[in-house]
Short mmCIF file of C-alpha atoms in Angstrom, two decimals:
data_model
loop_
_atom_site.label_atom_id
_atom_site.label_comp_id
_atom_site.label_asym_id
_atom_site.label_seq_id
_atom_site.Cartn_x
_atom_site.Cartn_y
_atom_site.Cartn_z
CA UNK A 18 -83.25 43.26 68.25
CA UNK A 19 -86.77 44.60 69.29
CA UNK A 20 -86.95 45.82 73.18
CA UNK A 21 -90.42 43.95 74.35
CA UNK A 22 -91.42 46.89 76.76
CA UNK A 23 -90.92 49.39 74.24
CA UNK A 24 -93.34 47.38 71.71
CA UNK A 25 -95.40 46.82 74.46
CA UNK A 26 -95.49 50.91 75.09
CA UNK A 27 -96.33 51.02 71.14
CA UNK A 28 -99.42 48.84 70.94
CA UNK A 29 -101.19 50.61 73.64
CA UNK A 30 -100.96 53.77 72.31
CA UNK A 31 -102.06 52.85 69.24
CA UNK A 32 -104.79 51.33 70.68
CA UNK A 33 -105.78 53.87 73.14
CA UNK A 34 -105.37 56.81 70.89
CA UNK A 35 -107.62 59.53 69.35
CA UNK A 36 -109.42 59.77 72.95
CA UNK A 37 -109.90 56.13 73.22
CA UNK A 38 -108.03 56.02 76.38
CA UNK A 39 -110.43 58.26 78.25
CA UNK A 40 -113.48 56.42 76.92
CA UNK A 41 -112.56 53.05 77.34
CA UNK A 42 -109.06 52.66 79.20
CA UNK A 43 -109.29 54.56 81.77
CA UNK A 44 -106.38 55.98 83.91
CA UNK A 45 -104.31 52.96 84.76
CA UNK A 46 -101.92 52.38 81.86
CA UNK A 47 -98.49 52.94 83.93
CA UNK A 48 -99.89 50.07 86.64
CA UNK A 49 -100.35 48.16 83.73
CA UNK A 50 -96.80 48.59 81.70
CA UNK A 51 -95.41 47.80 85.30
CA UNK A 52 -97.13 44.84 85.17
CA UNK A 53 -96.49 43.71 81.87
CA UNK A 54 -92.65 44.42 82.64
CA UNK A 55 -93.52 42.04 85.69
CA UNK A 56 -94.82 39.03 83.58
CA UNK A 57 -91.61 39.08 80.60
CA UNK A 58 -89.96 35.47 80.82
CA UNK A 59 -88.18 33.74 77.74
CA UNK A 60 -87.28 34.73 74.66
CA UNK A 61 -90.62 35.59 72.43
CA UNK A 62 -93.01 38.34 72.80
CA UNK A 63 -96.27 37.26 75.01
CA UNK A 64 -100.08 37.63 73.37
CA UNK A 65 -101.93 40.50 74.89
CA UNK A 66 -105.71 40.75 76.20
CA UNK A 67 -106.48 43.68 77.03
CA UNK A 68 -110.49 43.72 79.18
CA UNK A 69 -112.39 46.45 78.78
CA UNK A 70 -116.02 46.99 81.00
CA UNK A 71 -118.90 48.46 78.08
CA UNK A 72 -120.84 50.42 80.39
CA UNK A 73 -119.90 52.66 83.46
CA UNK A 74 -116.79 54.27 84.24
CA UNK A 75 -113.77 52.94 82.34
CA UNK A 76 -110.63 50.50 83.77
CA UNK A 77 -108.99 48.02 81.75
CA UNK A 78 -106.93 44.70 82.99
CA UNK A 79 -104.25 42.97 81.85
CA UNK A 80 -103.82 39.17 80.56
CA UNK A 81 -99.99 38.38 79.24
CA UNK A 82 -99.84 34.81 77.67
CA UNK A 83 -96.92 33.10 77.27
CA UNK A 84 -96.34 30.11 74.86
CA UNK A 85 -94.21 27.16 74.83
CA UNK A 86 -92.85 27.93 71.86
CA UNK A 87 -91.53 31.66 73.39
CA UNK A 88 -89.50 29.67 75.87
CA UNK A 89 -86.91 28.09 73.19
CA UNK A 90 -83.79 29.69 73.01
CA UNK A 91 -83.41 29.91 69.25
CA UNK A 92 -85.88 32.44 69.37
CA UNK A 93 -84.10 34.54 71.49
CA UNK A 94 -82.45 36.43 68.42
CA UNK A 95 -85.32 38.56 67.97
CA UNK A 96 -85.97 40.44 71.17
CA UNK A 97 -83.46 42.16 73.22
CA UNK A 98 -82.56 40.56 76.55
CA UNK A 99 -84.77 41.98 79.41
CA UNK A 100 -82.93 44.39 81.56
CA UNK A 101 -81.77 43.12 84.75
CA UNK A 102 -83.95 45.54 87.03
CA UNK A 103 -87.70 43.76 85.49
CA UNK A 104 -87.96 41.05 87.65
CA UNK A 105 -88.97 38.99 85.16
CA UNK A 106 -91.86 36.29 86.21
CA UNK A 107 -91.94 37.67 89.57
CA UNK A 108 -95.38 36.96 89.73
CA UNK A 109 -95.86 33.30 88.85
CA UNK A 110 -94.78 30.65 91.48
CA UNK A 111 -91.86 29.35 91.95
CA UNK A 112 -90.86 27.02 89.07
CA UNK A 113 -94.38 27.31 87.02
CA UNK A 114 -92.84 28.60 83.73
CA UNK A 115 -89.81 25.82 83.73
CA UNK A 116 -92.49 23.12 83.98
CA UNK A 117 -94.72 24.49 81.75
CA UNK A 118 -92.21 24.63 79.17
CA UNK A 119 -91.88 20.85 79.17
CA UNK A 120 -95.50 20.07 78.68
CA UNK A 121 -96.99 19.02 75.36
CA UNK A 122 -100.77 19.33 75.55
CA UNK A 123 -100.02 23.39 77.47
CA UNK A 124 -100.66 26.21 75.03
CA UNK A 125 -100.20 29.30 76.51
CA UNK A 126 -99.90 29.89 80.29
CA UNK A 127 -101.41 33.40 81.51
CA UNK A 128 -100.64 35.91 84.35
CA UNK A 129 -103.72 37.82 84.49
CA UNK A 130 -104.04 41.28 86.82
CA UNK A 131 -106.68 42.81 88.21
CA UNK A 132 -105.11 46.56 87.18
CA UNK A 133 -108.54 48.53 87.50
CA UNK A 134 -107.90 47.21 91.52
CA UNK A 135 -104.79 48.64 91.77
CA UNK A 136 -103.20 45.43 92.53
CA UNK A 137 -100.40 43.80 90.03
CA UNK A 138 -98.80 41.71 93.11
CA UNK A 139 -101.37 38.98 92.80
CA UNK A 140 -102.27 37.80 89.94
CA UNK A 141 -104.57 35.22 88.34
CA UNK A 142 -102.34 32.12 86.92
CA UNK A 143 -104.00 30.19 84.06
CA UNK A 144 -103.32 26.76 81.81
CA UNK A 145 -104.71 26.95 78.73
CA UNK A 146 -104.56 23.37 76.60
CA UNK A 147 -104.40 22.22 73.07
CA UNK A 148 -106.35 19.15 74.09
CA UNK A 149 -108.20 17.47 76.78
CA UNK A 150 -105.44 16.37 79.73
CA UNK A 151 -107.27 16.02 83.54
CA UNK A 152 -104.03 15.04 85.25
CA UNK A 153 -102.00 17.48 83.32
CA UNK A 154 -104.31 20.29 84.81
CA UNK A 155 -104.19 19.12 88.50
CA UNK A 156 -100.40 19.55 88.38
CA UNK A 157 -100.80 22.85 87.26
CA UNK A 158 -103.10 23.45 90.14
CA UNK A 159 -100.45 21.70 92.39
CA UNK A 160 -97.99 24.16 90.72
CA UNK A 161 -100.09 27.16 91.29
CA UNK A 162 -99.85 26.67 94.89
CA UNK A 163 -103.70 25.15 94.89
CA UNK A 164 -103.35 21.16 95.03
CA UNK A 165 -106.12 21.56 96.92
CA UNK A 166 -108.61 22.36 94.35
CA UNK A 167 -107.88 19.29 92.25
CA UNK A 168 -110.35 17.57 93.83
CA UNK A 169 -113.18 20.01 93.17
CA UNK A 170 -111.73 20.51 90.08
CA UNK A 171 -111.90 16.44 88.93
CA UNK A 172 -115.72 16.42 90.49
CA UNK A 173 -116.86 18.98 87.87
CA UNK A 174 -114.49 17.49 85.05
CA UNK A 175 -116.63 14.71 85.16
CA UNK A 176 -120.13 16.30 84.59
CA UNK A 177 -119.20 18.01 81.62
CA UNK A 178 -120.93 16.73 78.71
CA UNK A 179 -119.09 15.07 76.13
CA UNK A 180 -118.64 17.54 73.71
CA UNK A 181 -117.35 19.88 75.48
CA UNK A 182 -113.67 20.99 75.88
CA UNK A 183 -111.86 22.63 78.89
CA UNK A 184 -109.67 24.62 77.41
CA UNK A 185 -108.27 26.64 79.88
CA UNK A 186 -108.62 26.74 84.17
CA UNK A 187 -107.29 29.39 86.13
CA UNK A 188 -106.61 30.21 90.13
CA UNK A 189 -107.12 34.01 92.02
CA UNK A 190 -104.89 34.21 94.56
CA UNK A 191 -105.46 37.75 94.89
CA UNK A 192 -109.10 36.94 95.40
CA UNK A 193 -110.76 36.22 98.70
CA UNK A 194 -112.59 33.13 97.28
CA UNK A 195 -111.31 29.81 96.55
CA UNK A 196 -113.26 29.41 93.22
CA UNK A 197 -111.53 27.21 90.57
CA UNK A 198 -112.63 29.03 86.68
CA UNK A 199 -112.66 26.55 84.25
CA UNK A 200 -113.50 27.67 80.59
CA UNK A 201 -115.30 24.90 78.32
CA UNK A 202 -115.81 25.38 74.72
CA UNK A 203 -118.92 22.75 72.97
CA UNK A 204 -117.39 21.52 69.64
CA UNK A 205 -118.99 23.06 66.02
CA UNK A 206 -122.10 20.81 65.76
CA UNK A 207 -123.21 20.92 70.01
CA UNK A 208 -123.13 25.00 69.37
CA UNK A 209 -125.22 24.26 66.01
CA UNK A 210 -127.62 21.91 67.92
CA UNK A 211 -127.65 24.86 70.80
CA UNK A 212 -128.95 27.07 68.16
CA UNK A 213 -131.83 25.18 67.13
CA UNK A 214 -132.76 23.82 70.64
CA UNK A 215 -132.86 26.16 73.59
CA UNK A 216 -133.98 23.11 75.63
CA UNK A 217 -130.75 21.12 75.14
CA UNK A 218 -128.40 24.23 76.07
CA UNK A 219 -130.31 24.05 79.12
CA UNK A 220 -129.81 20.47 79.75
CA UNK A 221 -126.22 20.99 79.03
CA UNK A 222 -125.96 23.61 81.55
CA UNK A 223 -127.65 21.81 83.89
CA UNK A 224 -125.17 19.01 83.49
CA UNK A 225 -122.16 21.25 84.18
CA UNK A 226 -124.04 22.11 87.11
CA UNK A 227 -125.37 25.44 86.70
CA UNK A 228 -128.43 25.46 89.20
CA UNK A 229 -129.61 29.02 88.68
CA UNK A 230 -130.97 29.84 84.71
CA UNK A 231 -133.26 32.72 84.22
CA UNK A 232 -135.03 32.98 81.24
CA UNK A 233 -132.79 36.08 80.49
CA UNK A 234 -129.42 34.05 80.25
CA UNK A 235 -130.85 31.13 78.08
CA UNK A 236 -132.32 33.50 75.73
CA UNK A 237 -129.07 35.42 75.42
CA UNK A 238 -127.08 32.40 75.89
CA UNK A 239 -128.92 30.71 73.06
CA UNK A 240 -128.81 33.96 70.73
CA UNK A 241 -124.93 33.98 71.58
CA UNK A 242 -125.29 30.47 69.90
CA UNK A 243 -127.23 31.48 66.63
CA UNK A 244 -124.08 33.60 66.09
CA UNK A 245 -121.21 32.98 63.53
CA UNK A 246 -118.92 33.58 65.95
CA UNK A 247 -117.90 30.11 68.58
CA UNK A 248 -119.24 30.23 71.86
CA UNK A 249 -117.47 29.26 75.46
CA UNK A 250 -118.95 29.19 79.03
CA UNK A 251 -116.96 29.85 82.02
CA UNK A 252 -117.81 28.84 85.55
CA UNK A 253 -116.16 28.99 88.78
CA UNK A 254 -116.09 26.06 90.60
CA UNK A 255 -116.71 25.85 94.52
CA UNK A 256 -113.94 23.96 96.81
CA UNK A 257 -117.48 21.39 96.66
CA UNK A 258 -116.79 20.68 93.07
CA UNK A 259 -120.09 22.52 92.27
CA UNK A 260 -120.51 25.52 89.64
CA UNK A 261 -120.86 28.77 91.59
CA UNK A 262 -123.46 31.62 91.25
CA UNK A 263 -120.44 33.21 89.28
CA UNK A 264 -121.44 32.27 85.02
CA UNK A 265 -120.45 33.82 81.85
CA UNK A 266 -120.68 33.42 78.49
CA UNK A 267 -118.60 34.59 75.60
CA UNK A 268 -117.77 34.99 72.12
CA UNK A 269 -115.08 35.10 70.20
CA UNK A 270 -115.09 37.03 66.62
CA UNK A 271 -111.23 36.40 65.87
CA UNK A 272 -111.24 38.50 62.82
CA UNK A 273 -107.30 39.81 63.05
CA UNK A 274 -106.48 42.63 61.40
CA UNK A 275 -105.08 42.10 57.65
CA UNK A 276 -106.83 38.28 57.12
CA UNK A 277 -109.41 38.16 54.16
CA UNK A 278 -112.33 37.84 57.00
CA UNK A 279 -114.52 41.45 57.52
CA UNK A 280 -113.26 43.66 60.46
CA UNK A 281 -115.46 42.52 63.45
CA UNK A 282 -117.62 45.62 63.95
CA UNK A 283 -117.31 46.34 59.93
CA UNK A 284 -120.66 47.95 58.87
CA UNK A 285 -123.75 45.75 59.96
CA UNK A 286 -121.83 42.75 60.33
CA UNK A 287 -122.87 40.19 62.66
CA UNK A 288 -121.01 41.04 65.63
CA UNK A 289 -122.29 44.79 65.17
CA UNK A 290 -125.92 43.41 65.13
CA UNK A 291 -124.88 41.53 67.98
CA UNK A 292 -123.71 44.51 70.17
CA UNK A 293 -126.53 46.35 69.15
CA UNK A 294 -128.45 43.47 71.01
CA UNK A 295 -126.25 44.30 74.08
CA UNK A 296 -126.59 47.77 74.40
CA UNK A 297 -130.32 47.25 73.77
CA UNK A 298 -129.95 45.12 77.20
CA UNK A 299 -128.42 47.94 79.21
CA UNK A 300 -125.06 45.89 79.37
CA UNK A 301 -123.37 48.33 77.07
CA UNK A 302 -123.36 52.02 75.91
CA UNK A 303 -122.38 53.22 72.88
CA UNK A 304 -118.67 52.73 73.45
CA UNK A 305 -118.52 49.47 71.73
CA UNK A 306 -118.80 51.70 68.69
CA UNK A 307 -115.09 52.58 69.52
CA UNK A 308 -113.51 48.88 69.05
CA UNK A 309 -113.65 48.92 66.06
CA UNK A 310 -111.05 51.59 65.83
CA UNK A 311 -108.30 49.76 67.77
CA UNK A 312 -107.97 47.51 65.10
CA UNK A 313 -104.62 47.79 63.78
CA UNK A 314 -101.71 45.23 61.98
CA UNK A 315 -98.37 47.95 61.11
CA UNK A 316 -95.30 46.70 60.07
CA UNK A 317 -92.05 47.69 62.71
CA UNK A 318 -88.74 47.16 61.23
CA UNK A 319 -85.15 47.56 63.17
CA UNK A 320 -82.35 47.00 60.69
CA UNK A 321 -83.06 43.86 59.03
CA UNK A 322 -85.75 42.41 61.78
CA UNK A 323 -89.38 42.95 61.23
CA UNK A 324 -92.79 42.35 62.94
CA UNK A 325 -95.92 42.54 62.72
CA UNK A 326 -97.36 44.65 65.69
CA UNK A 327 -101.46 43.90 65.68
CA UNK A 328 -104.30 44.44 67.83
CA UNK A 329 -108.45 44.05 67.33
CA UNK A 330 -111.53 43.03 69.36
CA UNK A 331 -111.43 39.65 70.08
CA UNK A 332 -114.11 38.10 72.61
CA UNK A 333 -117.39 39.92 73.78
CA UNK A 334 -118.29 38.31 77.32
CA UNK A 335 -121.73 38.27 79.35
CA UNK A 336 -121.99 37.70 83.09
CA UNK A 337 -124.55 36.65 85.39
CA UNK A 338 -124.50 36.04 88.79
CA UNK A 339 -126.98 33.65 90.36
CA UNK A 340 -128.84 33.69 86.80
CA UNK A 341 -129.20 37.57 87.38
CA UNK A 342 -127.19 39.82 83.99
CA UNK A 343 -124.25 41.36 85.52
CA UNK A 344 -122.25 43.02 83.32
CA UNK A 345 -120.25 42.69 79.52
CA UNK A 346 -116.83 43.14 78.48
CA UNK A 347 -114.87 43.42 75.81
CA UNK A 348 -111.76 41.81 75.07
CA UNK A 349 -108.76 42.97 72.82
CA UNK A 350 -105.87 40.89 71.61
CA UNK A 351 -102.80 42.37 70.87
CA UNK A 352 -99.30 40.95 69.91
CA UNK A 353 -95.78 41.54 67.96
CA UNK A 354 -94.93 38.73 65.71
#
């Protein structure tokens, strides 16, 4: 049986080798293995983001995600039993992972820490859905220790246009705020219809709530759209029920290592035209020319068990704050399965 902090240990080397952990991870990989040692609970291995700033000096946090499916017992043959001293979950509240385990419409629930900070003892929690379920995410929030925020939370629910799904909402107890981020994703034709009408990805915004546009995020916003690549927004929502000054927008190139798709940064592929775009706006230097390289998919064997241990760049995210650019990130997924 595979020991999960071990693999763990293996993918970020591989990923942060060859000098890539100076350039773009930075100095805080033990806070982070004590954190993902922190968030092991069932019997699976978790999924892996690991956010990386483009510009400036360089930190990386952690996301672990956890699926349903991880929390079944037959799976349990696979990975060795977590040792007694991690204290596994110690970070979610009490009783979040035994009811998420019993709820259809959850996909993957997410302990996410703020590692460039220094602080693992407060992380974010987030739901993330297979479908559309209001009710379903004000438990959570009830679970999370913020019942509070449901209210807010149903208030900007019901602006949303129509074809657009939350997919995930997340809490920052860590966080001096009492913001609510909720992640929507507009179905295949709305992002079409975005790219061919800068006017109606303003409206749309508008709808959510959004109050401050400058011409700078609709024009990158609606680039982001012209894209291959499907587009999200993420907003945090006030204890009002309003969208904050806090907006970003991502993408996400899911091109995993050993499918029949190109590597995302593969020669002048789309995604490399559109970081070119990105460092042309000052948001990024040339260390996105690096992600490429921690794409990886290697085979790990142990007797007669095998994975797959794999890692590339997944999402590139934009921020603004109060319509002004802010920054952009990169984010890597990484697994064992």
């Amino acid at each position: 049986m595979f020991d999960r902090v071990f693999l763990y240990d293996i993918l970020y080397a591989l990923a942060a080798c060859d000098g890539r952990e100076q350039q773009l991870f930075g100095t805080d990989a033990q806070l982070a293995h004590e954190a993902f040692c922190r968030s092991v609970v069932g019997a699976g291995f978790p999924e892996l983001w690991f956010e990386l700033p483009l510009s400036g000096d360089p930190w990386f946090d952690l996301h672990v995600l956890t699926n349903r499916e991880a929390l079944k017992e037959q799976e349990a043959q696979r990975f060795e039993p977590v040792s007694p001293s991690i204290p596994c979950g110690l970070n979610a509240p009490s009783g979040l992972f035994d009811w998420f385990a019993r709820q259809q419409d959850a996909r993957q629930l997410a302990l996410s820490y703020d590692v460039s900070r220094g602080d693992i003892d407060h992380p974010a929690v987030q739901l993330l859905l297979y479908r559309h379920n209001i009710q379903l995410t004000c438990d959570f929030l009830a679970k999370a220790n913020r019942a509070d925020a449901a209210p807010s939370y149903r208030s900007f629910m019901e602006r949303l246009p129509h074809a657009w799904f939350a997919c995930y909402t997340g809490v920052f107890p860590g966080r001096s705020d009492l913001h609510v981020r909720v992640e929507c994703v507009p179905d295949a034709t709305r992002q079409l219809a975005y790219a061919q009408d800068k006017a109606l990805l303003a409206a749309d915004l508008q709808q959510a709530g959004l109050s401050e546009m400058s011409d700078s995020l609709l024009d990158r916003c609606h680039m982001l759209a012209q894209t291959p690549f499907p587009i999200e927004f993420q907003f945090d929502v006030t204890p009002e029920g309003q969208a904050g000054q806090a907006f970003a927008a991502s993408v996400r190139f899911d091109c995993p290592p050993g499918t029949s798709g190109r590597a995302p940064f593969e020669g002048d592929g789309a995604a490399g035209e559109l970081m070119q775009h990105v460092e042309s706006w000052g948001l990024a230097d040339d260390r996105w020319r690096l992600l490429q390289n921690t794409s990886f998919a290697k085979k790990a064997t142990l007797g007669s068990d095998m994975l797959t241990l794999f890692c590339y760049p997944a999402f590139l995210k934009l921020r603004w704050r109060s319509g002004r650019p802010l920054d952009a990130k990169a984010y890597l997924m990484a697994g064992a399965e």
